[in-house]
Coordinates of C-alpha atoms and ligand atoms in Angstrom, one line a residue:
X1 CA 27.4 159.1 -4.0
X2 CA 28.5 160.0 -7.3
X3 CA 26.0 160.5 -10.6
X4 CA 22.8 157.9 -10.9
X5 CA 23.9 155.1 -13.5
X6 CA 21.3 154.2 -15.4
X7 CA 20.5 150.7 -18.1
X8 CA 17.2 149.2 -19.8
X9 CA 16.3 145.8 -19.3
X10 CA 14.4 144.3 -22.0
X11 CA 14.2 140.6 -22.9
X12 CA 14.9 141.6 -26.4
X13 CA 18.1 142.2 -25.6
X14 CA 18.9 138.0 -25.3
X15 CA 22.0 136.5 -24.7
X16 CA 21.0 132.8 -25.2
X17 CA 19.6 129.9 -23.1
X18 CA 21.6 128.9 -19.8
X19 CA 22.8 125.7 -19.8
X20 CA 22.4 124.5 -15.9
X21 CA 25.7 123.0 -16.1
X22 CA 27.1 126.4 -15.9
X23 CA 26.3 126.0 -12.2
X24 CA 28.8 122.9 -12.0
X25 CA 31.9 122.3 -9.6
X26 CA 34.9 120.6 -9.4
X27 CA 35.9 118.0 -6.9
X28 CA 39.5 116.9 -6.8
X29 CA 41.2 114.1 -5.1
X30 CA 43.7 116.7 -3.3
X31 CA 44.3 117.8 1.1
X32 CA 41.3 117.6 2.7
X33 CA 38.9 117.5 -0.4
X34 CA 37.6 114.1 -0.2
X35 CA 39.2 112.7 2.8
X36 CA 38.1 115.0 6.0
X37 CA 36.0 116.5 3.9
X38 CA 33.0 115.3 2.3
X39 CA 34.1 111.6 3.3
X40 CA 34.7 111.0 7.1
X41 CA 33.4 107.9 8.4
X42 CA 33.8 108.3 12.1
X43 CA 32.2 111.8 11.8
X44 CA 28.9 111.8 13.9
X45 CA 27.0 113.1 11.0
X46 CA 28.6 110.1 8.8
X47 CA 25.6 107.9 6.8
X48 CA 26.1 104.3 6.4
X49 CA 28.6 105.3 3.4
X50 CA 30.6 107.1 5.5
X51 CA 29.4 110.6 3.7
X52 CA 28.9 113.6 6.0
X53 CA 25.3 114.0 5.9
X54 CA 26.0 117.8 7.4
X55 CA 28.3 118.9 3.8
X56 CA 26.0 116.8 1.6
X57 CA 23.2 119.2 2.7
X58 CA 25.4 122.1 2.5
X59 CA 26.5 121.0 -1.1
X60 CA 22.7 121.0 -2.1
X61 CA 22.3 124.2 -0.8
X62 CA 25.0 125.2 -3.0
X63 CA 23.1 124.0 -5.8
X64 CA 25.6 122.9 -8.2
X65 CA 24.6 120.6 -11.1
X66 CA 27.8 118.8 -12.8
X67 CA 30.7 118.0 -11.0
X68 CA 34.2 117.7 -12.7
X69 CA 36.3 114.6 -10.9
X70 CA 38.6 113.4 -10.0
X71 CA 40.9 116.3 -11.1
X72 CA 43.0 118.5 -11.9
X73 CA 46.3 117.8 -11.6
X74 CA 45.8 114.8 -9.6
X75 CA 44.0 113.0 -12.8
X76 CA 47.5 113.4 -14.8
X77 CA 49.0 110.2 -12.3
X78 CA 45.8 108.8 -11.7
X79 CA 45.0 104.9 -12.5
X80 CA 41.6 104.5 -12.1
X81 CA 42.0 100.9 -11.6
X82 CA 43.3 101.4 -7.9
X83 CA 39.8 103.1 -6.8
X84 CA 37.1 100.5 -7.9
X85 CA 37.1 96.8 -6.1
X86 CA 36.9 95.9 -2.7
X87 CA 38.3 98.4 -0.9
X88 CA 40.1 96.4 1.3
X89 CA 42.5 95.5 -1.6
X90 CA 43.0 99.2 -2.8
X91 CA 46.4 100.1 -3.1
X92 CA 48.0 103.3 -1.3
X93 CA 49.7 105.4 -3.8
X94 CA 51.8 108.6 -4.0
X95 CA 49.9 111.6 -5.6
X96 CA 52.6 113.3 -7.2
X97 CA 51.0 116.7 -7.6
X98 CA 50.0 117.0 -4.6
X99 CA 52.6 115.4 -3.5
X100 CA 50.6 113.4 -0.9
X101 CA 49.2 109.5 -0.5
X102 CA 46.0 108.9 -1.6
X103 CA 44.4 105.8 -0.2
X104 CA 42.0 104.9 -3.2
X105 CA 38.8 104.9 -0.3
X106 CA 36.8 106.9 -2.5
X107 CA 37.1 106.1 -6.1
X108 CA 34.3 106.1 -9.2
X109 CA 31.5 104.0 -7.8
X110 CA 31.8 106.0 -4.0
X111 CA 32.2 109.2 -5.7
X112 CA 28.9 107.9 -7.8
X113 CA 27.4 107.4 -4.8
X114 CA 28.1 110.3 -3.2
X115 CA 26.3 112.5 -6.4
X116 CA 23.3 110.6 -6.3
X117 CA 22.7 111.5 -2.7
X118 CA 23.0 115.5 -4.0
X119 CA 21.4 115.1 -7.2
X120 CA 24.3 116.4 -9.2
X121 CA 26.2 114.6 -12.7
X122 CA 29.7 113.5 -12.9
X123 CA 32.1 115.0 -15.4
X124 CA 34.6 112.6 -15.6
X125 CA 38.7 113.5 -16.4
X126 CA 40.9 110.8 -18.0
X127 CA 44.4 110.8 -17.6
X128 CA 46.1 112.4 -20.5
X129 CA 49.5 112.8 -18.3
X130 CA 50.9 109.8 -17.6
X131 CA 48.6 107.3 -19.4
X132 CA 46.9 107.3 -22.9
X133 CA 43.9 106.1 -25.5
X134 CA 44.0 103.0 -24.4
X135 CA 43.5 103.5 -20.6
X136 CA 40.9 106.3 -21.3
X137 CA 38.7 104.0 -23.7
X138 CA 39.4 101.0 -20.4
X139 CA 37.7 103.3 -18.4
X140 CA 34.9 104.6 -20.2
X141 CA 33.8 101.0 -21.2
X142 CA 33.8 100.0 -17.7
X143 CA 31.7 103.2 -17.2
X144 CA 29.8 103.8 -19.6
X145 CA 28.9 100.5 -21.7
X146 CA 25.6 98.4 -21.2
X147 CA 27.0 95.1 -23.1
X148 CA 29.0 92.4 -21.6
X149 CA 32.3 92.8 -21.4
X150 CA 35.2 91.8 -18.8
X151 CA 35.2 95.5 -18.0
X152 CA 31.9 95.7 -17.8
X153 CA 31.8 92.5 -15.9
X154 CA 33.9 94.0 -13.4
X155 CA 31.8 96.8 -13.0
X156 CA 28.5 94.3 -12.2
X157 CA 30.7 92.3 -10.0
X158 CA 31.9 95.6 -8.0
X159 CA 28.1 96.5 -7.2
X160 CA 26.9 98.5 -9.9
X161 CA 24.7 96.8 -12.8
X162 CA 23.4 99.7 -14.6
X163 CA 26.2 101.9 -16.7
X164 CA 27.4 105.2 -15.0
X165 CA 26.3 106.7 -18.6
X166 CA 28.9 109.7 -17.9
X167 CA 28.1 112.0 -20.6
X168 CA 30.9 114.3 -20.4
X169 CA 34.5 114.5 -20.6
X170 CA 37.8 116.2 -19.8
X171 CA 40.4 114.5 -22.2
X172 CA 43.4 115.5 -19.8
X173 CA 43.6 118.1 -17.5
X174 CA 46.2 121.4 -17.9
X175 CA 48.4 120.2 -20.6
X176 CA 49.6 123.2 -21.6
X177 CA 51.2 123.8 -18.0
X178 CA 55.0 123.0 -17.2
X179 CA 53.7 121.5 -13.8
X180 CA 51.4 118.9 -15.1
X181 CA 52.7 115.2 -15.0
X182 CA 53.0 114.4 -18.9
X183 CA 52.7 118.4 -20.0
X184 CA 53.2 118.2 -23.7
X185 CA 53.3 120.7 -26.4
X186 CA 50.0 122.3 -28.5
X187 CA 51.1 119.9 -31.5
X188 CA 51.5 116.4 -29.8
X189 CA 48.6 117.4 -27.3
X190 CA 46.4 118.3 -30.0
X191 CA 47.4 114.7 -31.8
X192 CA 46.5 112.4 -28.8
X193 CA 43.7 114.4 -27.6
X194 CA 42.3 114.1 -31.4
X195 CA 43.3 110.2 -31.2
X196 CA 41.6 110.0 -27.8
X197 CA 38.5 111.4 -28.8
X198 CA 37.9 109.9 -31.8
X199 CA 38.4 106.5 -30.3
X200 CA 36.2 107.3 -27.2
X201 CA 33.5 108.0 -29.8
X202 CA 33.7 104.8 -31.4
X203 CA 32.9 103.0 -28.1
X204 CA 30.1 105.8 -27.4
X205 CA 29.2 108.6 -30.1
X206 CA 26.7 110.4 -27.4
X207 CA 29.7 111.8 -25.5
X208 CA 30.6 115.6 -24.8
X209 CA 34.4 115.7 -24.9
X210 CA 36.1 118.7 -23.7
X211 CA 39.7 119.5 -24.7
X212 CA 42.3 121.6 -22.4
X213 CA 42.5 124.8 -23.6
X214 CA 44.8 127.5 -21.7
X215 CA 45.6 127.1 -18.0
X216 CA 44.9 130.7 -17.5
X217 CA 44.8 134.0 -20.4
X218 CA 48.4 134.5 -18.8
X219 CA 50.5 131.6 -20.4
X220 CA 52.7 132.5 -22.5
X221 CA 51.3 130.0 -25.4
X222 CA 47.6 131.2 -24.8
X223 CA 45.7 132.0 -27.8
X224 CA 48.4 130.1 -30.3
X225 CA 47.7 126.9 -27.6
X226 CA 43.9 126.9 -28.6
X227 CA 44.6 127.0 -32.0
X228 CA 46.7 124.6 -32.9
X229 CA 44.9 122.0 -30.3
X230 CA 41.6 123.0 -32.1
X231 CA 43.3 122.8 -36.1
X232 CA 43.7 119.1 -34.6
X233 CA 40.7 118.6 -32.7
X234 CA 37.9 120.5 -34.5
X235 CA 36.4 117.8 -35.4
X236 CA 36.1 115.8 -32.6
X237 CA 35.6 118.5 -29.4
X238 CA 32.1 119.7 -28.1
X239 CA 34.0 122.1 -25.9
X240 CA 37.3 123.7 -24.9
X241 CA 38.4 124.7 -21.7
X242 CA 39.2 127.5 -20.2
X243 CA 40.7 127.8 -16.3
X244 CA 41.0 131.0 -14.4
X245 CA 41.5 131.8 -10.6
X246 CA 41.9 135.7 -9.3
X247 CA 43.6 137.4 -6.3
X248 CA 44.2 140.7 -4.6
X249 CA 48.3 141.4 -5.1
X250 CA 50.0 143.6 -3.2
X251 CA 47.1 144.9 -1.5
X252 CA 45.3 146.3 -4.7
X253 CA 42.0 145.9 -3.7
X254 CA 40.3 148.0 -6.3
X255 CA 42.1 146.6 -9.2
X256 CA 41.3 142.8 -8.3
X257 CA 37.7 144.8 -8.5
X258 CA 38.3 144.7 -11.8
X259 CA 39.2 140.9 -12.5
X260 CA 36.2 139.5 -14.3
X261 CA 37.2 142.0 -17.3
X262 CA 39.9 139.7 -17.3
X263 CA 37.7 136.4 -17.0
X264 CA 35.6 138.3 -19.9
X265 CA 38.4 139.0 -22.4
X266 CA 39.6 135.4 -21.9
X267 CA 36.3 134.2 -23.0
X268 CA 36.4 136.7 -26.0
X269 CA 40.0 135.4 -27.4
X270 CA 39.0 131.8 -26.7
X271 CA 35.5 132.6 -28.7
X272 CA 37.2 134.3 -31.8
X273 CA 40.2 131.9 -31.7
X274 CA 37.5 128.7 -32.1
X275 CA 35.8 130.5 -34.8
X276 CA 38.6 131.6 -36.7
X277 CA 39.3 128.0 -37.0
X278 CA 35.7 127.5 -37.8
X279 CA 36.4 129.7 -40.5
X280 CA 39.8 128.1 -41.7
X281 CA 37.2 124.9 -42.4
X282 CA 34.3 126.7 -43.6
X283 CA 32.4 125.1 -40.9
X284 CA 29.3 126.4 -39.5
X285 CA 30.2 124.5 -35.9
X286 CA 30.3 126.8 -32.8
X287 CA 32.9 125.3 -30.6
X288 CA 31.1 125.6 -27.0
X289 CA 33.8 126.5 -23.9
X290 CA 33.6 124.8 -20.7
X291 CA 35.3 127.2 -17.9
X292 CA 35.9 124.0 -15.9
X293 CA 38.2 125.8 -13.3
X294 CA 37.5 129.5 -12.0
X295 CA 38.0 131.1 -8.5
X296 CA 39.2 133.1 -5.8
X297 CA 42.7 131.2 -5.4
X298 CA 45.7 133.3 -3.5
X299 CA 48.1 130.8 -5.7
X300 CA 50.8 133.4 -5.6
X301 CA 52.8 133.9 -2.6
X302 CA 54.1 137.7 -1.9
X303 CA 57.3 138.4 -2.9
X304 CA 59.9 136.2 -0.3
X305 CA 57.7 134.1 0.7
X306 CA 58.5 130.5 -0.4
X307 CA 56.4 126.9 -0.5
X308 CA 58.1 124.7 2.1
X309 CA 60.0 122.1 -0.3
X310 CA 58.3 118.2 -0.4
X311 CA 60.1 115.7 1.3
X312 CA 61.0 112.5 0.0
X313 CA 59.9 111.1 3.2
X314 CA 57.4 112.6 4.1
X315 CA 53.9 112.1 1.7
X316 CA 51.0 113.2 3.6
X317 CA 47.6 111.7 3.8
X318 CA 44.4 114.6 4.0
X319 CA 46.7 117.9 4.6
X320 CA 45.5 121.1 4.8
X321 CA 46.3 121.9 1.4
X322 CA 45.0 125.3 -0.7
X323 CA 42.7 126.1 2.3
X324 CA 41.5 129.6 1.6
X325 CA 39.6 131.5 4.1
X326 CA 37.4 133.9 2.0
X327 CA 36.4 137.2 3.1
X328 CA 33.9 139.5 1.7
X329 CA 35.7 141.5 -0.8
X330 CA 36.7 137.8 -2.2
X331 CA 32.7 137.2 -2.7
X332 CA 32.1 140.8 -4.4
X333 CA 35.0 139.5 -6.7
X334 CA 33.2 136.1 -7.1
X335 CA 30.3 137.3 -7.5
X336 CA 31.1 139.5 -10.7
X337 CA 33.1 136.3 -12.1
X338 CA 29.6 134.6 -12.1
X339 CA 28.0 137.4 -13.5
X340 CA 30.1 137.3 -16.5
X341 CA 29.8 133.8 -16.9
X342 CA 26.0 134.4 -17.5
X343 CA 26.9 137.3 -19.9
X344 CA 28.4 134.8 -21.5
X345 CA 25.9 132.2 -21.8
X346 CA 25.9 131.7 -25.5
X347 CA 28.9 129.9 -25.9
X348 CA 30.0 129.4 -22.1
X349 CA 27.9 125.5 -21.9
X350 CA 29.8 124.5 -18.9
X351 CA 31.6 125.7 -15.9
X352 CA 33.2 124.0 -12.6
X353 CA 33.5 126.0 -9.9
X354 CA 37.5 124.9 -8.5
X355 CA 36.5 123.9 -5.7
X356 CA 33.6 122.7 -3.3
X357 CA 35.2 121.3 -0.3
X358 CA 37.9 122.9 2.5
X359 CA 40.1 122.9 -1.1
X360 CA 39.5 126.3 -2.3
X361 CA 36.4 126.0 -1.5
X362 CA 32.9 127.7 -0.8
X363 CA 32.2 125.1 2.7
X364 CA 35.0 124.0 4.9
X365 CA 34.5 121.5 8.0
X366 CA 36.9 120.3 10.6
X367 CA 37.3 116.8 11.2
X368 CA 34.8 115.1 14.2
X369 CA 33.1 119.1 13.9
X370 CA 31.1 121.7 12.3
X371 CA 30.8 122.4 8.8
X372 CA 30.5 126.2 7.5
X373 CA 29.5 128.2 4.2
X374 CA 32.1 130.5 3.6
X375 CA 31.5 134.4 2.1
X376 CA 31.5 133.1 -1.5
X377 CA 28.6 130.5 -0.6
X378 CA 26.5 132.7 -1.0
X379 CA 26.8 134.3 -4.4
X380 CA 26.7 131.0 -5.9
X381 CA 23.8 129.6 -4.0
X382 CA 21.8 132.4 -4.7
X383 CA 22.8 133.1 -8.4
X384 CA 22.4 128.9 -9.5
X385 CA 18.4 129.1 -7.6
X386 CA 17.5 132.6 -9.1
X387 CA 18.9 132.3 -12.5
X388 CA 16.4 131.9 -15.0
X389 CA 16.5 129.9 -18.5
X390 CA 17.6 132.6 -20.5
X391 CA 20.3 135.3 -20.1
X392 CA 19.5 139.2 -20.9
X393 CA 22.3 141.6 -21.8
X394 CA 21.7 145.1 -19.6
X395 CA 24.2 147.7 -21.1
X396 CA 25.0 149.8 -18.1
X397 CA 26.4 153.8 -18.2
X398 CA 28.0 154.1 -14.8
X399 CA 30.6 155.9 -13.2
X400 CA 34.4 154.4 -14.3
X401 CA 37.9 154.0 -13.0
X402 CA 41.3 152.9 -14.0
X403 CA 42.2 150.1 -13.9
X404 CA 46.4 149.5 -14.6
X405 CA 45.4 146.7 -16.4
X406 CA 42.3 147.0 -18.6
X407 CA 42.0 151.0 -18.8
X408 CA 38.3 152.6 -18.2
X409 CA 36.0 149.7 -16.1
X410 CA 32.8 150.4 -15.1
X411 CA 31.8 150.6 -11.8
X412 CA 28.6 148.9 -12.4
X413 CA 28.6 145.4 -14.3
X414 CA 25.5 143.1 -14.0
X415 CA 23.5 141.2 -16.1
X416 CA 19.3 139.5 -15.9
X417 CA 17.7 136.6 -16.5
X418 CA 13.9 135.9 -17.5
X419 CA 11.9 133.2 -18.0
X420 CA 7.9 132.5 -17.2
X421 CA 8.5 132.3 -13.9
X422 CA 10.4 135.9 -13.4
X423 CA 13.2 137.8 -14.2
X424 CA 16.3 138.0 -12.0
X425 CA 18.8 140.6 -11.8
X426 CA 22.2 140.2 -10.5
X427 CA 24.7 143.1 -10.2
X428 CA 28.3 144.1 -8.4
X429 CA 29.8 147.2 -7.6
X430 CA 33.3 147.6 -8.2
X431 CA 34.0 151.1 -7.0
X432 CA 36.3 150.6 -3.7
X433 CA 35.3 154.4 -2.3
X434 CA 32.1 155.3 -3.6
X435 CA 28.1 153.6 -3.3
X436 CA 25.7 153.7 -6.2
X437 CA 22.1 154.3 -6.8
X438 CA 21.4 152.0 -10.6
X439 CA 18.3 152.9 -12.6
X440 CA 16.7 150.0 -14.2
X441 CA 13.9 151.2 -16.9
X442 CA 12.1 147.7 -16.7
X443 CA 8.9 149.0 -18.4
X444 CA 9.4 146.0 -20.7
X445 CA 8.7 143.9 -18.2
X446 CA 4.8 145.0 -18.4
X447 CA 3.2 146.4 -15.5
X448 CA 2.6 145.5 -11.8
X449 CA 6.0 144.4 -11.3
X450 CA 7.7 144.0 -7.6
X451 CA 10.9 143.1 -6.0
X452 CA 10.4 139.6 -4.4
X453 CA 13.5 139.0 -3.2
X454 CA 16.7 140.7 -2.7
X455 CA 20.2 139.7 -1.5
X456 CA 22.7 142.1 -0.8
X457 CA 27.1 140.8 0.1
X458 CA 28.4 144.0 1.5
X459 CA 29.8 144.8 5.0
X460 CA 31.8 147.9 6.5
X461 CA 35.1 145.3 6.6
X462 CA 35.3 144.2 3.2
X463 CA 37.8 141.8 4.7
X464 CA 35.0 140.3 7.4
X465 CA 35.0 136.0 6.8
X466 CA 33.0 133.4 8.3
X467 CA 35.1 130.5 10.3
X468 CA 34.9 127.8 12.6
X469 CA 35.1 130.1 15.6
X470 CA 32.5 132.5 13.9
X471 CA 30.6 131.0 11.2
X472 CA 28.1 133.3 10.2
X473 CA 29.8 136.5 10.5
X474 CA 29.4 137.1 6.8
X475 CA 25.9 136.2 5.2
X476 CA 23.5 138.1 2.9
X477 CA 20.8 140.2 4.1
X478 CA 18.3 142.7 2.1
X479 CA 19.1 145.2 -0.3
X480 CA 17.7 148.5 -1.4
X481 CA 15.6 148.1 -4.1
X482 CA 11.9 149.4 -4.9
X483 CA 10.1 149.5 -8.6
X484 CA 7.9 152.7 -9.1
X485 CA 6.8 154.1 -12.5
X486 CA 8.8 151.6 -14.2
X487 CA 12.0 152.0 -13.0
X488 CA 13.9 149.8 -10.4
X489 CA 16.2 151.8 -8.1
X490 CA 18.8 149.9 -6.7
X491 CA 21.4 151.5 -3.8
X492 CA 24.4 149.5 -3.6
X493 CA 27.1 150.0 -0.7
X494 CA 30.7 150.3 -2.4
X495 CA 32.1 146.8 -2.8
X496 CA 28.6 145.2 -3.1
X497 CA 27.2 142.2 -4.9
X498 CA 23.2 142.3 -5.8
X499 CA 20.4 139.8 -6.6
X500 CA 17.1 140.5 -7.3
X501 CA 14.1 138.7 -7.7
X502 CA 11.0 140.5 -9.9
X503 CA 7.9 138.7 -10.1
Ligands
LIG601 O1 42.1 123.6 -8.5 C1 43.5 123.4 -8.1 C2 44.4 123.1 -9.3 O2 44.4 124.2 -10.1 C3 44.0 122.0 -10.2 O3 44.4 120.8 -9.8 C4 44.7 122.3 -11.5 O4 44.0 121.9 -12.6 C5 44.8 123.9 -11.5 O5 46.1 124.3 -11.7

């Protein structure tokens, strides 16, 4: 145990509000996402819509409020046409960045469906790749409009009489990245995502439109990418977006510890870059970001290892595509990514966890069988219920290490929430070797104060997971915590993640 690391938590010390829809996800039409996944008809825990009853209860669980759909880089080659009629008359068509068939089964009114059973919002993506203006304003008259219209007429005559009344919007999906289906540079992106948005606003000035910012703080265009989008955009944006997934490389445990200084200083740039452009304008707007993809995603294959090449014959239908099995020092990692979301509350509005469903995913399920939280379930479910309305800063002095990329990182990183009801506090260790005992001076808080809940993601194999063979290997279970004199001692194990709820 090294030296006692100490921090005040006082609800002076404000962040801002939390918007809910920082708890969002992301659901993309892509392997076993929707298909074999939260849609199986002939599974025995099916409803009459041929959900899975069993993952629509694990998804509330999850407690996520808006979901992101229908991708990614599937939206780039999407027509949204093919997924609403009778379903019978759907066509089959090749999803080129996933290279697989998608069926069109599931498509905006199913999809609808499917959120109303969970209680969550859609955040809808238009195609940006391969289409343009005039198919995104198509699509969000058919959604959105309450006058009669064909489009609209369609949409009464496909079942659904009331508008979807989608209130936010991804105009494209990843343009700045050489893989996407119609990648373009900042200039012309910025130009058609500036056209797009002001024409979307002339059918419906309510929206929230969210333009692609960087694929990840690694591209080599980040930071001049979100300026020149937003010198063309300003104007017409709510939010940009920011997209981030982490991994351990090369077996570097305790520097993928560190990556949510990464997700942090990403954040920063994207803030100053928006306000610099503010400034440019002598505008007084606060450009919001939505960090509609983030994640544990092993993306990068170790050195020599290769993807197997697509086949021209071969276009699979529900493969077991980007199915990560995640283990506990993934959750630790996860759990620190959400942290800093909330320490970033004042301009982070929106976030999508990437992704819900066997794809990256915090559940998986096997076709006709179970279906299982996996380690990083569990940060999320307990951080969306706990988190309170407002976000407190707690400036922690703890023990440090080096990290080859960042320099000094603290060991200790955390951040609380308050409202009426409570305050929350939520917390990580990074340090790979060594437990720590935090001192919270919560005399601010007032007096009579006790630690109704804790939750503590540790466990001796920091690379122990949950599967289908042994599904609850990995869950939460109490942590060390007790309040006296004013001060909250916390113990936490070496790779840990904390919650606590004072009341
Ligand atoms: O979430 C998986 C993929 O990651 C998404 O389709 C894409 O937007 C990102 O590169």
């Amino acid at each position: 145990m090294t030296d006692i690391a100490r921090t005040h938590l006082d609800p002076r010390f404000a962040i801002g509000d939390i918007d809910r829809r920082i708890f969002g996800g992301f659901v993309e039409h892509l392997g076993r996402h929707i298909y074999d996944g939260i849609y199986e008809p002939g599974h025995p825990s099916a409803d009459a819509d041929g959900f899975r009853t069993d993952v629509i209860e694990l998804v509330q669980e999850l407690g996520v409020t808006t979901i992101r759909y229908p991708g990614g880089n599937f939206v780039s080659g999407y027509r949204w046409e093919d997924g609403v009629g009778p379903v019978s008359e759907r066509p089959r068509r090749l999803d080129l960045a996933w290279h697989s068939t998608e069926t069109n089964e599931v498509g905006l009114h199913e999809f609808s469906s499917w959120l109303e059973k969970i209680g969550s919002d859609l955040m809808l993506a238009v195609n940006l790749g391969t289409r343009g203006t005039q198919e995104a304003l198509d699509l969000l008259e058919y959604a959105n409009l309450p006058v009669q219209t064909a489009l609209t007429d369609q949409r009464v005559a496909n079942g659904r009489a009331e508008p979807f009344g989608v209130q936010m919007w991804c105009l494209g999906n990843e343009m700045d990245g050489f893989w996407q289906l119609g990648h373009r540079n900042s200039e012309d992106y910025g130009k058609l995502a500036s056209r797009t948005a002001k024409a979307m606003r002339m059918l419906d000035p309510e929206l929230q439109l969210v333009v692609c910012g960087s694929s990840s703080r690694a591209m080599p265009t980040f930071g001049s990418w979100e300026r020149t989008v937003l010198e063309h955009t300003f104007a017409d944006v709510d939010f940009i977006s920011c997209h981030a997934y982490y991994q351990e490389h090369d077996g570097k445990a305790q520097e993928f510890l560190a990556s949510a200084v990464d997700m942090s200083r990403f954040i920063d740039s994207v803030v100053a870059t928006a306000d610099h452009v503010a400034a440019m304008r002598d505008s007084t707007k606060r450009m919001m970001i939505s960090f509609d993809e983030w994640n544990i995603w092993y993306l990068h294959l170790p050195e020599g290892v290769e993807a197997p090449a697509p086949q021209l014959d071969d276009w699979p239908l529900a493969s077991r595509l980007l199915e990560e099995k995640y283990h506990v020092l993934d959750a630790v990692v996860f759990g620190d990514l959400l942290i800093t979301l909330l320490q970033h509350a004042d301009r982070v509005r929106s976030a999508s966890l990437a992704q819900l469903v066997n794809v990256i995913a915090p559940i998986m399920t096997e076709p006709g069988g179970a279906a299982w939280r996996q380690t990083t379930f569990f940060p999320f479910s307990i951080t969306s219920r706990l988190a309170g309305r407002h976000a407190v800063r707690l400036a922690i002095e703890s023990p440090t290490f080096t990290s080859e990329r960042f320099g000094e990182v603290g060991t200790i990183n955390g951040v609380a929430t308050v409202d009426d009801d409570g305050t929350s506090v939520f917390l990580v260790n990074r340090s790979l070797s060594d437990p720590q005992v935090l001192e919270i001076d919560v005399t601010a808080l007032g007096s009579g104060l006790s630690v109704r809940e804790s939750h503590l993601i540790a466990d001796d194999d920091i690379y122990a997971a949950n599967t289908l063979e042994d599904p609850e290997r990995v869950a939460p279970r109490p942590a060390e915590a007790t309040i006296a004199d004013g001060v909250l001692r916390v113990t936490m194990p070496a790779v840990s993640w904390v919650a606590l709820r004072l009341g």
